[in-house]
Amino acid sequence: MQLKEYLLSLKKESPNLKVDRGGGMKVFVLAKHAADPESEIKVSSDGKNVETSGLIFDINDWDRYAIEEGIRIKEKIGGEVVVVGVGKNCDDTLRKCLAMGADRAIKIPVDTNDAYQIAELIKKAIEKEKFDLIIAGYMSQDMNYSLVGALLAGMLNLPFATAVTSLKIDGGKVVAVRELEGGYKEEVELQIPCLITVQSGINEPRYVSVMGIKRARTKEIREVKLELPPSAVNILKIYPPPIKLAEILTGDASQIAAKIVEIVKSRGLI
Amino acid sequence: MNFELTEEQKMIANAAKEIAQDFPPEYWREKDEKGEFAEEFFKAIAKAGFFGIVIPEEYGGSGYGLTELLIAMEELAANGCGMGGIWYLMITEVFGGLSIVRHGTEFHKEKYLPKIASGEMEFCMALTEPDAGTNTLAIRTSAVKDGDEWVINGNKVWISGADRAKGMLIVARTTPLEKAPKRTFGISLFLADLPNKAVKINPIPKHAINYSKSCEVSFNNLRLPENSLIPPKDEGWYLLLDTLNPERMGFTTAAVGISRLAISKAVEYSKKRKVFADPIGSYQGLQFPIAEAYSTLECAKLMNFKAAWLFDNKASYREVGKYANMAKLVAVEAGIKAVYWAMQVFGGYGYAKEYDVERWWREINLIRLAPVTQQMALNYVAEHVLGMPKSYR
């Protein structure tokens, strides 16, 4: 099957998805209120979670680029930007996106780090909405799955592209440049509606402005109450990273050189 | 009594913190060394609307108060900018924006506020003179009416930002001191557009804050239109207090912000640095003075917020002045102590430019001298808070 036919077949299978670009594009952006990996991370007493106390939370770094991209599209061709967050305490991130320029927010007050559950919750919350494009960050700075965007695209039968480094809207299509390993790039064309996940550096996210903060107070954050769907993954254990040891080599130059050779050989490097 | 910041105040603090993190101490080190204006920083805070915090929405600002401006200033200073986080906002938004918001005519507001809010127009205030610094009421710069124009003559000194400003708040005497029924009478405020050939500007080489020039300014028959006066004529001193009190509060915020920055760097260093068996941060000889300075600064910050709250709620300048002076008095002493001990933590490295603390030491030393000396703040508290006789003539 050719790509175009495949995309058309996807559209046929998605009766709830309606393309509506009369007033520009309707863009949904997924924004995670994520733990800052620089904060002090401790494994919880059950060994399967991370202690949330003491963690600093903020918008997931990749999602800053996602919201910026969504706002830029709206500024260029008009439309609406809706930001979606999952978690009981994700308000700060949603408000930040509203202050940056999103028009409204949807909050799903359910706590989970399971990518499948997150995607399922977002699907249920937005499936009755009209949209042209969903933008997610390439990955999350805490759990590192790079899954929510792709899973959601699958659940909504949407074409998708990951690790996008530049984006162009061309009529009913999105032309996206993807980042491949080794510095290669791939240019892909997606029929709207579609989903992309953006790589950091796709743009330069704006600072939150004081006027934006003021405007944000009148913008809607709608709560969508949903049950936590079942998880397909059972976490067995979370491990802290191994402690890296440093060794100070002593002796005269020839002794130190001999020890270096020994270490390098033991690592299989020579 | 609710001490918690509102959601919007917290967001302003976070927005300031994020900007500051993109302008770290090494950025300011370079600007200070080269004597360069921090153009990139200025543009960043302008784009994010920081120059419009106190300016009403109808004139292009966001219509918050002095409280929110101080919150923004502190986070900028504490998260990497030091005095740079305070300075430009002070000379453009407080001296220009706030003065006009409070007392400007509709003409002044329409003319200046949108440009100040957008960061398009830098401002400055020409108040102090070679023989009238602490004794402000002794200013000699005169404004004389000639037809439908005002003619300004005189010399000013320590006018920060005058070299770049496009707008200037000029404090001049419309009635000479000798003829005034009381010392506070006869002072008037004017708004002037710069550059102007009748205004000569000469930067003064100085100890710190070299990312902004502080200048000697001379007016030689500067002619201003009639409507450049902020009315009422001769009563400008009382209007000016609504600028000078916020200036004092801004400097308290500078003490708090610069100290937070210096302390955070010193604490981080002290936990790693070992001279003998243990990290130097474990020594009470370093812990106690830093803990004491930090606690005092937190108290001064609360007092400063009280002053800002009173100001935003239109309390009288006298009421605001009490708390603004007391907060500044305490904050300056504690701030100097905080940076002194931060420098001590770094030992010999504290003397190296690369560790930045020497720059914060130079910066914080300004605020024991300006906007007023500690001694004048003490005089104010003795006279106006405690009701003791005036101790000087």
mmCIF file of N, CA, C and O in Angstrom, chain B residues 87 119 161 295:
data_model
loop_
_atom_site.group_PDB
_atom_site.id
_atom_site.type_symbol
_atom_site.label_atom_id
_atom_site.label_comp_id
_atom_site.label_asym_id
_atom_site.label_seq_id
_atom_site.Cartn_x
_atom_site.Cartn_y
_atom_site.Cartn_z
ATOM 1 N N TRP B 87 19.191 46.908 38.427
ATOM 2 C CA TRP B 87 19.613 48.238 37.976
ATOM 3 C C TRP B 87 18.765 48.845 36.869
ATOM 4 O O TRP B 87 18.238 49.948 36.976
ATOM 5 N N GLY B 119 10.143 48.635 26.572
ATOM 6 C CA GLY B 119 11.609 48.622 26.634
ATOM 7 C C GLY B 119 12.234 49.455 25.527
ATOM 8 O O GLY B 119 13.439 49.504 25.366
ATOM 9 N N GLY B 161 22.550 55.956 33.833
ATOM 10 C CA GLY B 161 21.806 55.672 32.609
ATOM 11 C C GLY B 161 21.606 56.886 31.722
ATOM 12 O O GLY B 161 21.015 56.773 30.639
ATOM 13 N N SER B 295 19.347 35.087 57.870
ATOM 14 C CA SER B 295 18.112 35.235 58.655
ATOM 15 C C SER B 295 17.708 36.702 58.743
ATOM 16 O O SER B 295 16.524 37.038 58.612
#
